[in-house]
mmCIF file of C-alpha atoms in Angstrom:
data_model
loop_
_atom_site.group_PDB
_atom_site.id
_atom_site.type_symbol
_atom_site.label_atom_id
_atom_site.label_comp_id
_atom_site.label_asym_id
_atom_site.label_seq_id
_atom_site.Cartn_x
_atom_site.Cartn_y
_atom_site.Cartn_z
ATOM 1 C CA MET A 1 -47.950 -6.607 23.593
ATOM 2 C CA ASN A 2 -46.840 -6.921 26.898
ATOM 3 C CA GLU A 3 -46.967 -10.969 26.653
ATOM 4 C CA GLY A 4 -44.220 -13.228 24.663
ATOM 5 C CA GLY A 5 -45.036 -11.601 21.147
ATOM 6 C CA ASN A 6 -43.696 -8.822 21.840
ATOM 7 C CA PRO A 7 -41.163 -7.615 19.800
ATOM 8 C CA ILE A 8 -39.036 -5.699 21.510
ATOM 9 C CA TRP A 9 -38.704 -9.201 23.934
ATOM 10 C CA THR A 10 -38.086 -11.588 20.545
ATOM 11 C CA LEU A 11 -35.264 -8.619 20.211
ATOM 12 C CA ALA A 12 -33.103 -8.003 23.048
ATOM 13 C CA TRP A 13 -34.011 -12.597 24.049
ATOM 14 C CA THR A 14 -32.927 -13.421 20.259
ATOM 15 C CA PHE A 15 -29.471 -10.858 20.145
ATOM 16 C CA GLY A 16 -28.633 -11.740 23.832
ATOM 17 C CA LEU A 17 -28.488 -15.562 23.520
ATOM 18 C CA MET A 18 -26.885 -15.345 20.568
ATOM 19 C CA SER A 19 -24.061 -12.879 21.443
ATOM 20 C CA LEU A 20 -23.030 -15.777 23.813
ATOM 21 C CA PHE A 21 -22.289 -17.726 20.524
ATOM 22 C CA ALA A 22 -20.965 -15.300 18.081
ATOM 23 C CA VAL A 23 -17.324 -16.724 18.248
ATOM 24 C CA GLY A 24 -15.358 -14.482 15.763
ATOM 25 C CA GLY A 25 -17.253 -12.149 16.080
ATOM 26 C CA ALA A 26 -20.228 -9.614 14.420
ATOM 27 C CA ASN A 27 -19.326 -10.694 10.817
ATOM 28 C CA ALA A 28 -18.798 -14.446 11.977
ATOM 29 C CA ALA A 29 -22.650 -14.645 13.379
ATOM 30 C CA ILE A 30 -24.239 -13.710 9.423
ATOM 31 C CA PRO A 31 -25.610 -16.603 9.246
ATOM 32 C CA GLU A 32 -27.822 -16.890 12.488
ATOM 33 C CA VAL A 33 -28.679 -13.081 12.304
ATOM 34 C CA HIS A 34 -29.798 -14.566 8.122
ATOM 35 C CA ARG A 35 -31.071 -17.868 9.725
ATOM 36 C CA VAL A 36 -33.037 -16.096 12.704
ATOM 37 C CA ALA A 37 -34.128 -12.223 10.943
ATOM 38 C CA VAL A 38 -34.779 -14.039 7.170
ATOM 39 C CA GLU A 39 -35.845 -17.599 8.037
ATOM 40 C CA VAL A 40 -37.542 -18.325 11.337
ATOM 41 C CA HIS A 41 -39.417 -14.836 12.315
ATOM 42 C CA HIS A 42 -39.802 -13.302 8.882
ATOM 43 C CA TRP A 43 -38.724 -9.322 9.992
ATOM 44 C CA LEU A 44 -36.897 -9.080 6.161
ATOM 45 C CA THR A 45 -36.666 -10.663 2.717
ATOM 46 C CA ASP A 46 -33.670 -11.797 1.323
ATOM 47 C CA LYS A 47 -33.324 -9.155 -0.361
ATOM 48 C CA GLN A 48 -34.358 -6.589 2.632
ATOM 49 C CA PHE A 49 -30.968 -8.534 4.369
ATOM 50 C CA ALA A 50 -28.756 -7.974 1.798
ATOM 51 C CA ASP A 51 -29.276 -4.089 1.674
ATOM 52 C CA VAL A 52 -29.222 -3.674 5.441
ATOM 53 C CA TYR A 53 -26.133 -5.766 4.891
ATOM 54 C CA ALA A 54 -25.014 -3.130 1.918
ATOM 55 C CA ILE A 55 -26.114 -0.392 4.352
ATOM 56 C CA SER A 56 -24.398 -1.185 7.629
ATOM 57 C CA GLN A 57 -20.588 -1.735 5.677
ATOM 58 C CA LEU A 58 -21.187 1.807 3.681
ATOM 59 C CA SER A 59 -21.953 3.041 8.215
ATOM 60 C CA PRO A 60 -18.957 3.605 10.255
ATOM 61 C CA GLY A 61 -18.625 1.805 12.846
ATOM 62 C CA PRO A 62 -18.040 -1.906 14.232
ATOM 63 C CA ASN A 63 -19.420 -4.528 12.449
ATOM 64 C CA VAL A 64 -22.295 -5.266 14.385
ATOM 65 C CA LEU A 65 -24.201 -2.623 13.642
ATOM 66 C CA ILE A 66 -25.797 -4.955 10.647
ATOM 67 C CA VAL A 67 -28.028 -6.053 13.840
ATOM 68 C CA THR A 68 -28.755 -2.358 14.796
ATOM 69 C CA LEU A 69 -31.042 -2.252 11.003
ATOM 70 C CA ILE A 70 -32.662 -5.063 11.845
ATOM 71 C CA GLY A 71 -33.692 -4.283 14.961
ATOM 72 C CA TYR A 72 -35.064 -0.368 13.761
ATOM 73 C CA SER A 73 -36.958 -2.224 11.314
ATOM 74 C CA VAL A 74 -38.764 -4.803 13.448
ATOM 75 C CA ALA A 75 -40.052 -2.060 15.839
ATOM 76 C CA GLY A 76 -38.774 1.623 15.664
ATOM 77 C CA VAL A 77 -35.450 3.024 17.394
ATOM 78 C CA ALA A 78 -36.338 0.945 20.411
ATOM 79 C CA GLY A 79 -35.667 -1.873 18.656
ATOM 80 C CA GLY A 80 -32.802 -0.792 17.131
ATOM 81 C CA LEU A 81 -30.829 -0.143 20.340
ATOM 82 C CA VAL A 82 -33.055 -2.230 21.759
ATOM 83 C CA ALA A 83 -30.757 -5.112 19.482
ATOM 84 C CA THR A 84 -27.531 -3.527 19.600
ATOM 85 C CA LEU A 85 -27.795 -3.784 23.669
ATOM 86 C CA ALA A 86 -29.146 -7.359 23.389
ATOM 87 C CA MET A 87 -26.166 -7.938 20.761
ATOM 88 C CA CYS A 88 -22.840 -6.357 23.190
ATOM 89 C CA VAL A 89 -23.660 -6.339 25.932
ATOM 90 C CA PRO A 90 -23.951 -9.715 27.314
ATOM 91 C CA THR A 91 -20.244 -10.051 26.395
ATOM 92 C CA ALA A 92 -18.680 -6.646 27.083
ATOM 93 C CA VAL A 93 -20.081 -8.637 30.881
ATOM 94 C CA LEU A 94 -18.164 -11.082 29.675
ATOM 95 C CA ALA A 95 -15.087 -9.900 28.656
ATOM 96 C CA TYR A 96 -14.569 -7.873 31.816
ATOM 97 C CA TYR A 97 -14.719 -10.531 34.165
ATOM 98 C CA VAL A 98 -12.662 -12.849 32.278
ATOM 99 C CA SER A 99 -9.987 -9.971 31.449
ATOM 100 C CA ARG A 100 -9.793 -9.970 35.113
ATOM 101 C CA LEU A 101 -9.602 -13.597 36.216
ATOM 102 C CA LEU A 102 -6.591 -13.804 33.548
ATOM 103 C CA ALA A 103 -5.131 -10.709 34.721
ATOM 104 C CA ARG A 104 -4.645 -12.726 38.273
ATOM 105 C CA SER A 105 -3.494 -15.831 36.351
ATOM 106 C CA SER A 106 -1.681 -15.348 34.132
ATOM 107 C CA GLN A 107 0.285 -18.726 33.589
ATOM 108 C CA SER A 108 -3.221 -20.520 33.155
ATOM 109 C CA ARG A 109 -2.758 -22.436 29.382
ATOM 110 C CA TRP A 110 -5.863 -22.002 28.366
ATOM 111 C CA PRO A 111 -6.025 -19.277 26.323
ATOM 112 C CA ALA A 112 -3.963 -20.756 24.197
ATOM 113 C CA ILE A 113 -6.004 -23.843 23.321
ATOM 114 C CA LEU A 114 -9.131 -22.153 22.892
ATOM 115 C CA GLN A 115 -8.323 -19.885 20.733
ATOM 116 C CA ALA A 116 -6.233 -22.401 18.547
ATOM 117 C CA ALA A 117 -9.300 -24.679 19.202
ATOM 118 C CA LEU A 118 -11.398 -21.715 18.607
ATOM 119 C CA VAL A 119 -9.718 -20.132 15.239
ATOM 120 C CA PRO A 120 -10.363 -22.773 11.876
ATOM 121 C CA LEU A 121 -14.293 -22.583 13.734
ATOM 122 C CA SER A 122 -14.757 -18.901 13.255
ATOM 123 C CA ILE A 123 -12.860 -18.653 10.148
ATOM 124 C CA GLY A 124 -15.486 -21.723 9.054
ATOM 125 C CA LEU A 125 -18.768 -18.770 10.414
ATOM 126 C CA MET A 126 -16.620 -15.633 8.339
ATOM 127 C CA THR A 127 -16.627 -18.244 5.527
ATOM 128 C CA ALA A 128 -20.217 -19.480 5.567
ATOM 129 C CA SER A 129 -21.246 -15.449 6.299
ATOM 130 C CA GLY A 130 -19.810 -15.071 3.405
ATOM 131 C CA LEU A 131 -22.067 -17.706 1.190
ATOM 132 C CA VAL A 132 -25.008 -16.689 2.657
ATOM 133 C CA VAL A 133 -25.128 -13.227 2.141
ATOM 134 C CA ALA A 134 -23.743 -13.926 -1.951
ATOM 135 C CA LEU A 135 -27.187 -15.951 -2.059
ATOM 136 C CA ALA A 136 -28.723 -12.687 -0.483
ATOM 137 C CA ALA A 137 -27.435 -10.453 -2.906
ATOM 138 C CA ASP A 138 -26.235 -11.507 -6.004
ATOM 139 C CA ARG A 139 -29.290 -12.184 -8.343
ATOM 140 C CA THR A 140 -27.612 -12.337 -11.911
ATOM 141 C CA TRP A 141 -24.095 -13.570 -12.942
ATOM 142 C CA VAL A 142 -23.416 -9.757 -13.428
ATOM 143 C CA ALA A 143 -24.026 -9.513 -9.842
ATOM 144 C CA ALA A 144 -21.921 -12.828 -8.873
ATOM 145 C CA LEU A 145 -18.868 -11.587 -11.539
ATOM 146 C CA VAL A 146 -18.718 -8.119 -9.262
ATOM 147 C CA THR A 147 -18.339 -10.244 -5.592
ATOM 148 C CA VAL A 148 -15.918 -12.256 -7.868
ATOM 149 C CA ALA A 149 -13.499 -8.846 -8.819
ATOM 150 C CA ALA A 150 -14.137 -7.441 -4.863
ATOM 151 C CA ALA A 151 -13.173 -10.342 -3.215
ATOM 152 C CA GLY A 152 -10.274 -10.743 -5.376
ATOM 153 C CA LEU A 153 -9.408 -7.240 -5.304
ATOM 154 C CA ALA A 154 -9.215 -7.411 -1.532
ATOM 155 C CA PHE A 155 -7.234 -10.539 -1.017
ATOM 156 C CA ALA A 156 -4.696 -9.462 -3.789
ATOM 157 C CA THR A 157 -3.856 -5.641 -2.553
ATOM 158 C CA ARG A 158 -4.288 -3.137 0.136
ATOM 159 C CA VAL A 159 -6.859 -0.721 -1.829
ATOM 160 C CA ASN A 160 -8.991 0.867 0.708
ATOM 161 C CA PRO A 161 -12.264 -1.454 1.244
ATOM 162 C CA LEU A 162 -14.558 1.726 1.027
ATOM 163 C CA TRP A 163 -13.568 2.900 -2.818
ATOM 164 C CA LEU A 164 -14.891 -1.432 -3.470
ATOM 165 C CA LEU A 165 -18.386 -0.611 -1.656
ATOM 166 C CA LEU A 166 -18.569 3.058 -3.982
ATOM 167 C CA ALA A 167 -17.024 1.660 -7.573
ATOM 168 C CA GLY A 168 -20.469 -1.898 -6.942
ATOM 169 C CA GLY A 169 -22.498 1.433 -6.307
ATOM 170 C CA VAL A 170 -21.902 2.941 -8.826
ATOM 171 C CA LEU A 171 -22.016 0.156 -11.392
ATOM 172 C CA GLY A 172 -25.369 -0.709 -9.278
ATOM 173 C CA PHE A 173 -26.120 2.507 -10.582
ATOM 174 C CA ALA A 174 -25.792 2.627 -13.970
ATOM 175 C CA GLY A 175 -27.120 -0.294 -14.260
ATOM 176 C CA VAL A 176 -24.787 -2.887 -15.189
ATOM 177 C CA ILE A 177 -25.957 -5.199 -12.271
ATOM 178 C CA GLY A 178 -29.620 -5.214 -13.147
ATOM 179 C CA MET B 1 -14.584 -3.748 42.741
ATOM 180 C CA PRO B 2 -10.693 -2.866 43.707
ATOM 181 C CA PRO B 3 -8.796 -0.493 41.204
ATOM 182 C CA ASP B 4 -6.486 -2.256 39.600
ATOM 183 C CA SER B 5 -4.191 0.465 39.346
ATOM 184 C CA PRO B 6 -1.225 0.700 42.245
ATOM 185 C CA PRO B 7 -0.081 -2.619 41.611
ATOM 186 C CA ALA B 8 -0.076 -1.964 38.275
ATOM 187 C CA ALA B 9 1.578 0.497 38.718
ATOM 188 C CA VAL B 10 4.282 -1.133 40.908
ATOM 189 C CA ALA B 11 4.590 -4.456 38.621
ATOM 190 C CA ALA B 12 4.958 -2.634 35.149
ATOM 191 C CA PRO B 13 7.690 -4.341 32.566
ATOM 192 C CA HIS B 14 7.322 -0.816 30.851
ATOM 193 C CA PRO B 15 7.141 3.020 31.957
ATOM 194 C CA PRO B 16 3.732 4.054 31.624
ATOM 195 C CA ILE B 17 4.055 5.672 28.490
ATOM 196 C CA SER B 18 0.687 7.925 28.555
ATOM 197 C CA PRO B 19 -1.148 9.078 31.548
ATOM 198 C CA PRO B 20 -4.621 6.986 31.874
ATOM 199 C CA PRO B 21 -6.834 8.711 29.896
ATOM 200 C CA SER B 22 -10.448 10.366 32.048
ATOM 201 C CA LEU B 23 -14.018 8.734 31.466
ATOM 202 C CA ILE B 24 -14.067 12.103 28.782
ATOM 203 C CA ALA B 25 -10.708 10.906 26.873
ATOM 204 C CA LEU B 26 -11.822 7.799 27.009
ATOM 205 C CA PHE B 27 -15.244 8.123 25.681
ATOM 206 C CA ALA B 28 -14.213 11.067 22.568
ATOM 207 C CA ALA B 29 -11.259 8.716 21.834
ATOM 208 C CA PHE B 30 -13.854 5.193 21.154
ATOM 209 C CA ALA B 31 -15.952 7.739 19.666
ATOM 210 C CA THR B 32 -13.629 9.538 16.891
ATOM 211 C CA MET B 33 -12.241 5.584 16.298
ATOM 212 C CA SER B 34 -15.266 4.492 15.299
ATOM 213 C CA LEU B 35 -16.743 7.260 12.955
ATOM 214 C CA ALA B 36 -13.010 6.971 11.204
ATOM 215 C CA GLY B 37 -13.613 3.124 11.102
ATOM 216 C CA PHE B 38 -15.432 2.315 7.844
ATOM 217 C CA GLY B 39 -15.020 -2.020 7.351
ATOM 218 C CA GLY B 40 -14.205 -2.239 11.206
ATOM 219 C CA VAL B 41 -11.797 0.140 13.760
ATOM 220 C CA LEU B 42 -10.079 -2.750 14.274
ATOM 221 C CA ALA B 43 -7.368 -0.836 12.832
ATOM 222 C CA PHE B 44 -8.549 2.459 13.628
ATOM 223 C CA ALA B 45 -8.702 1.444 17.226
ATOM 224 C CA ARG B 46 -4.339 0.293 17.213
ATOM 225 C CA ARG B 47 -3.650 3.574 15.260
ATOM 226 C CA GLY B 48 -5.639 4.991 18.247
ATOM 227 C CA ILE B 49 -4.889 3.446 20.968
ATOM 228 C CA VAL B 50 -0.759 2.533 20.599
ATOM 229 C CA GLU B 51 1.013 5.202 18.403
ATOM 230 C CA LYS B 52 -1.579 8.376 18.627
ATOM 231 C CA TYR B 53 -2.435 8.093 22.393
ATOM 232 C CA LYS B 54 0.427 5.967 23.145
ATOM 233 C CA TRP B 55 -2.012 4.544 26.218
ATOM 234 C CA MET B 56 -1.239 0.502 25.564
ATOM 235 C CA THR B 57 2.122 -0.695 24.092
ATOM 236 C CA ALA B 58 1.768 -2.703 20.532
ATOM 237 C CA GLU B 59 2.468 -6.025 22.695
ATOM 238 C CA GLU B 60 0.013 -4.629 25.716
ATOM 239 C CA PHE B 61 -2.836 -3.727 22.678
ATOM 240 C CA ASN B 62 -2.230 -7.106 21.184
ATOM 241 C CA GLU B 63 -2.156 -9.044 23.704
ATOM 242 C CA THR B 64 -5.595 -7.599 25.125
ATOM 243 C CA TYR B 65 -7.364 -7.698 21.284
ATOM 244 C CA ALA B 66 -5.797 -11.538 21.829
ATOM 245 C CA LEU B 67 -8.614 -12.367 24.483
ATOM 246 C CA CYS B 68 -11.116 -10.220 22.915
ATOM 247 C CA HIS B 69 -10.933 -12.373 19.793
ATOM 248 C CA PHE B 70 -11.644 -15.955 21.412
ATOM 249 C CA LEU B 71 -14.795 -14.312 23.635
ATOM 250 C CA PRO B 72 -17.742 -14.309 21.542
ATOM 251 C CA GLY B 73 -19.390 -11.300 20.513
ATOM 252 C CA PRO B 74 -18.361 -8.010 18.949
ATOM 253 C CA ASN B 75 -14.638 -8.458 19.090
ATOM 254 C CA ILE B 76 -13.905 -4.612 19.256
ATOM 255 C CA VAL B 77 -16.863 -4.280 21.460
ATOM 256 C CA ASN B 78 -15.345 -6.357 23.835
ATOM 257 C CA LEU B 79 -12.197 -5.063 23.607
ATOM 258 C CA SER B 80 -14.044 -1.313 24.227
ATOM 259 C CA MET B 81 -14.681 -2.645 28.177
ATOM 260 C CA VAL B 82 -11.369 -5.007 28.097
ATOM 261 C CA PHE B 83 -9.385 -1.268 27.674
ATOM 262 C CA GLY B 84 -11.616 1.090 29.233
ATOM 263 C CA SER B 85 -11.761 -1.048 32.325
ATOM 264 C CA ARG B 86 -8.573 -1.164 33.082
ATOM 265 C CA PHE B 87 -7.723 2.681 33.249
ATOM 266 C CA ARG B 88 -10.761 3.600 35.248
ATOM 267 C CA GLY B 89 -12.601 0.276 36.593
ATOM 268 C CA ILE B 90 -15.867 -0.023 35.841
ATOM 269 C CA PRO B 91 -16.972 3.476 35.087
ATOM 270 C CA GLY B 92 -14.161 3.456 31.759
ATOM 271 C CA GLY B 93 -15.385 0.738 30.360
ATOM 272 C CA ILE B 94 -18.594 1.954 29.355
ATOM 273 C CA ALA B 95 -17.460 5.449 28.708
ATOM 274 C CA ALA B 96 -15.696 2.951 25.942
ATOM 275 C CA PHE B 97 -18.229 1.158 25.152
ATOM 276 C CA ALA B 98 -20.696 3.858 25.167
ATOM 277 C CA GLY B 99 -17.738 5.252 22.842
ATOM 278 C CA LEU B 100 -17.815 2.925 20.580
ATOM 279 C CA LEU B 101 -20.972 2.516 19.745
ATOM 280 C CA GLY B 102 -22.969 5.352 20.658
ATOM 281 C CA PRO B 103 -22.111 7.747 18.025
ATOM 282 C CA PRO B 104 -22.648 5.103 14.855
ATOM 283 C CA VAL B 105 -25.621 3.423 16.190
ATOM 284 C CA ALA B 106 -26.894 7.491 16.219
ATOM 285 C CA VAL B 107 -25.550 6.885 11.903
ATOM 286 C CA VAL B 108 -26.844 3.444 11.160
ATOM 287 C CA THR B 109 -30.392 4.215 12.585
ATOM 288 C CA ILE B 110 -30.570 7.611 10.829
ATOM 289 C CA LEU B 111 -29.749 5.511 7.346
ATOM 290 C CA GLY B 112 -32.019 2.760 8.158
ATOM 291 C CA ALA B 113 -34.987 5.488 8.433
ATOM 292 C CA LEU B 114 -33.925 7.208 5.115
ATOM 293 C CA TYR B 115 -33.990 3.259 4.046
ATOM 294 C CA ALA B 116 -37.305 2.806 5.754
ATOM 295 C CA HIS B 117 -39.059 5.440 3.279
ATOM 296 C CA PHE B 118 -36.513 6.099 0.205
ATOM 297 C CA GLY B 119 -35.681 2.355 -0.475
ATOM 298 C CA GLU B 120 -38.475 1.962 -2.736
ATOM 299 C CA ILE B 121 -36.279 4.603 -5.183
ATOM 300 C CA GLU B 122 -35.005 2.676 -8.178
ATOM 301 C CA ALA B 123 -32.212 3.957 -8.190
ATOM 302 C CA LEU B 124 -31.251 3.753 -4.527
ATOM 303 C CA ARG B 125 -31.883 -0.202 -4.763
ATOM 304 C CA ARG B 126 -29.770 -0.302 -7.628
ATOM 305 C CA ILE B 127 -27.330 1.348 -5.721
ATOM 306 C CA LEU B 128 -27.273 -0.725 -2.965
ATOM 307 C CA ALA B 129 -27.506 -3.926 -5.010
ATOM 308 C CA GLY B 130 -24.238 -2.649 -6.494
ATOM 309 C CA VAL B 131 -23.216 -1.760 -3.000
ATOM 310 C CA SER B 132 -23.954 -5.185 -1.473
ATOM 311 C CA SER B 133 -22.206 -6.959 -4.102
ATOM 312 C CA ALA B 134 -18.826 -5.689 -3.558
ATOM 313 C CA ALA B 135 -19.572 -5.473 0.229
ATOM 314 C CA VAL B 136 -19.608 -9.834 -0.227
ATOM 315 C CA GLY B 137 -17.152 -10.215 -1.552
ATOM 316 C CA LEU B 138 -15.141 -8.002 0.755
ATOM 317 C CA LEU B 139 -16.705 -10.136 3.030
ATOM 318 C CA ILE B 140 -15.101 -13.466 1.570
ATOM 319 C CA ALA B 141 -11.393 -11.645 1.204
ATOM 320 C CA THR B 142 -11.791 -11.707 4.811
ATOM 321 C CA ALA B 143 -12.691 -15.210 5.610
ATOM 322 C CA PHE B 144 -9.911 -16.314 2.790
ATOM 323 C CA ARG B 145 -6.923 -14.276 4.676
ATOM 324 C CA MET B 146 -7.810 -15.324 7.391
ATOM 325 C CA MET B 147 -7.771 -18.827 6.204
ATOM 326 C CA MET B 148 -4.285 -18.564 5.198
ATOM 327 C CA PRO B 149 -2.489 -19.172 7.992
ATOM 328 C CA LEU B 150 -3.750 -22.370 8.203
ATOM 329 C CA VAL B 151 -2.912 -22.987 4.861
ATOM 330 C CA LYS B 152 0.363 -22.153 5.112
ATOM 331 C CA ARG B 153 1.164 -24.653 7.205
ATOM 332 C CA ARG B 154 -1.119 -27.368 6.740
ATOM 333 C CA ASP B 155 -2.796 -27.235 9.229
ATOM 334 C CA LEU B 156 -4.539 -30.314 8.359
ATOM 335 C CA VAL B 157 -6.609 -30.564 10.993
ATOM 336 C CA GLY B 158 -7.696 -26.795 11.536
ATOM 337 C CA LEU B 159 -8.822 -27.007 8.083
ATOM 338 C CA VAL B 160 -11.478 -29.988 8.336
ATOM 339 C CA LEU B 161 -13.242 -28.147 11.358
ATOM 340 C CA LEU B 162 -13.581 -25.714 9.434
ATOM 341 C CA ALA B 163 -14.703 -26.968 6.101
ATOM 342 C CA ALA B 164 -17.317 -28.615 8.890
ATOM 343 C CA VAL B 165 -18.213 -25.585 10.684
ATOM 344 C CA PHE B 166 -18.626 -24.501 6.593
ATOM 345 C CA VAL B 167 -20.779 -27.222 5.431
ATOM 346 C CA ALA B 168 -23.085 -27.174 8.283
ATOM 347 C CA ILE B 169 -23.901 -24.178 8.628
ATOM 348 C CA GLY B 170 -23.767 -22.715 5.403
ATOM 349 C CA LEU B 171 -25.315 -25.180 3.556
ATOM 350 C CA PHE B 172 -27.262 -26.855 5.690
ATOM 351 C CA ARG B 173 -28.629 -23.801 7.412
ATOM 352 C CA LEU B 174 -28.238 -25.766 11.446
ATOM 353 C CA PRO B 175 -28.746 -23.116 13.525
ATOM 354 C CA LEU B 176 -24.996 -21.896 15.343
ATOM 355 C CA GLN B 177 -25.832 -22.902 18.826
ATOM 356 C CA ILE B 178 -26.503 -26.713 17.818
ATOM 357 C CA VAL B 179 -23.600 -27.016 15.324
ATOM 358 C CA LEU B 180 -20.991 -24.738 18.259
ATOM 359 C CA LEU B 181 -22.197 -27.421 21.006
ATOM 360 C CA VAL B 182 -21.043 -29.613 19.246
ATOM 361 C CA ALA B 183 -18.284 -28.334 17.134
ATOM 362 C CA ILE B 184 -16.267 -26.349 20.680
ATOM 363 C CA PRO B 185 -15.835 -29.262 22.766
ATOM 364 C CA ILE B 186 -14.254 -32.140 19.459
ATOM 365 C CA SER B 187 -11.614 -28.987 18.829
ATOM 366 C CA ILE B 188 -10.611 -28.434 22.285
ATOM 367 C CA ALA B 189 -10.004 -31.801 22.650
ATOM 368 C CA ILE B 190 -8.573 -32.087 19.713
ATOM 369 C CA SER B 191 -6.282 -28.839 20.298
ATOM 370 C CA PHE B 192 -5.781 -29.839 23.859
ATOM 371 C CA ALA B 193 -4.343 -33.219 22.996
ATOM 372 C CA LEU B 194 -1.836 -31.781 20.643
ATOM 373 C CA ARG B 195 -0.650 -29.192 22.698
ATOM 374 C CA ARG B 196 0.323 -32.705 24.472
ATOM 375 C CA LYS B 197 3.036 -33.581 22.584
ATOM 376 C CA PRO B 198 4.432 -30.972 21.455
ATOM 377 C CA ALA B 199 6.824 -33.236 19.023
ATOM 378 C CA ALA B 200 3.261 -33.437 17.214
#
């Protein structure tokens, strides 16, 4: 099992490469995570992907934890650790070096230009994330309605997001969503 | 790596508001902020670093976050590395990084194990289905909130780029690398061109 077929190695390589393209953070990378985990490698079904996304949102900590859960479902605890580190270490190292570089030449206007260039792209990725997870999670009209209601409440009010997640869970438990 | 503290102590425009944290304090602070952070850690990190521990002013925090936001990867993870290393070099960065990720990874792994064993139970399936429908709503709301500044200043170019990425990734399901390798140079070229004529 030391060849290219080793799932741990596949996890490390896949998420390590993905992290360097994860413009806009973990939530913006969701469509790529879904594409790789569900469509390319068949590690999870669509339903499992939606479940894993829900669990990662119910857990405290950074949004990147969905990658931990995918790694875990592929190769247990070691898989979870490797996937998480692969997704986090390369960009953390990059951030360290870039921050030192910028500390020396703070007059450059490249950071402002880069930021202006990347913001629309990362919001486009986030919007695509919403669509991809919605297609995986919402199998019924009622489920889609719950999504729309949660989106509206979260957009228009300052209600703690955790309450909306719990409300969704209660509706699901009551069998409303089907 | 040379430590950054001596020049910073001379050149700092603000007086140091708190003594720099130790490695253990960095680990503990990021672990606490991370475990409090349901639905994202950023708000808790800002409150902790700026208001509770007073390790940075609000402006310094915003600058550090802006840097981590335009770099790829999980923003808050980048922030932990940059923040920790600013005070205690590479070991400080690793301490903050480990504090941010270690405890939540343990929690989520336990939840993942429970899901692997009990995920087929009907009641749990229904609950998770409800939670995931609501969670997508939150994600969509976040995307729309981030979109509002572009809409308000009628940034047509930005909105077209945004829509193009949405179509390529969300509808056509193209690989991220390919889309970004095309979109980033175009977007940078446009931003650069717009910056050169400030009147535009």
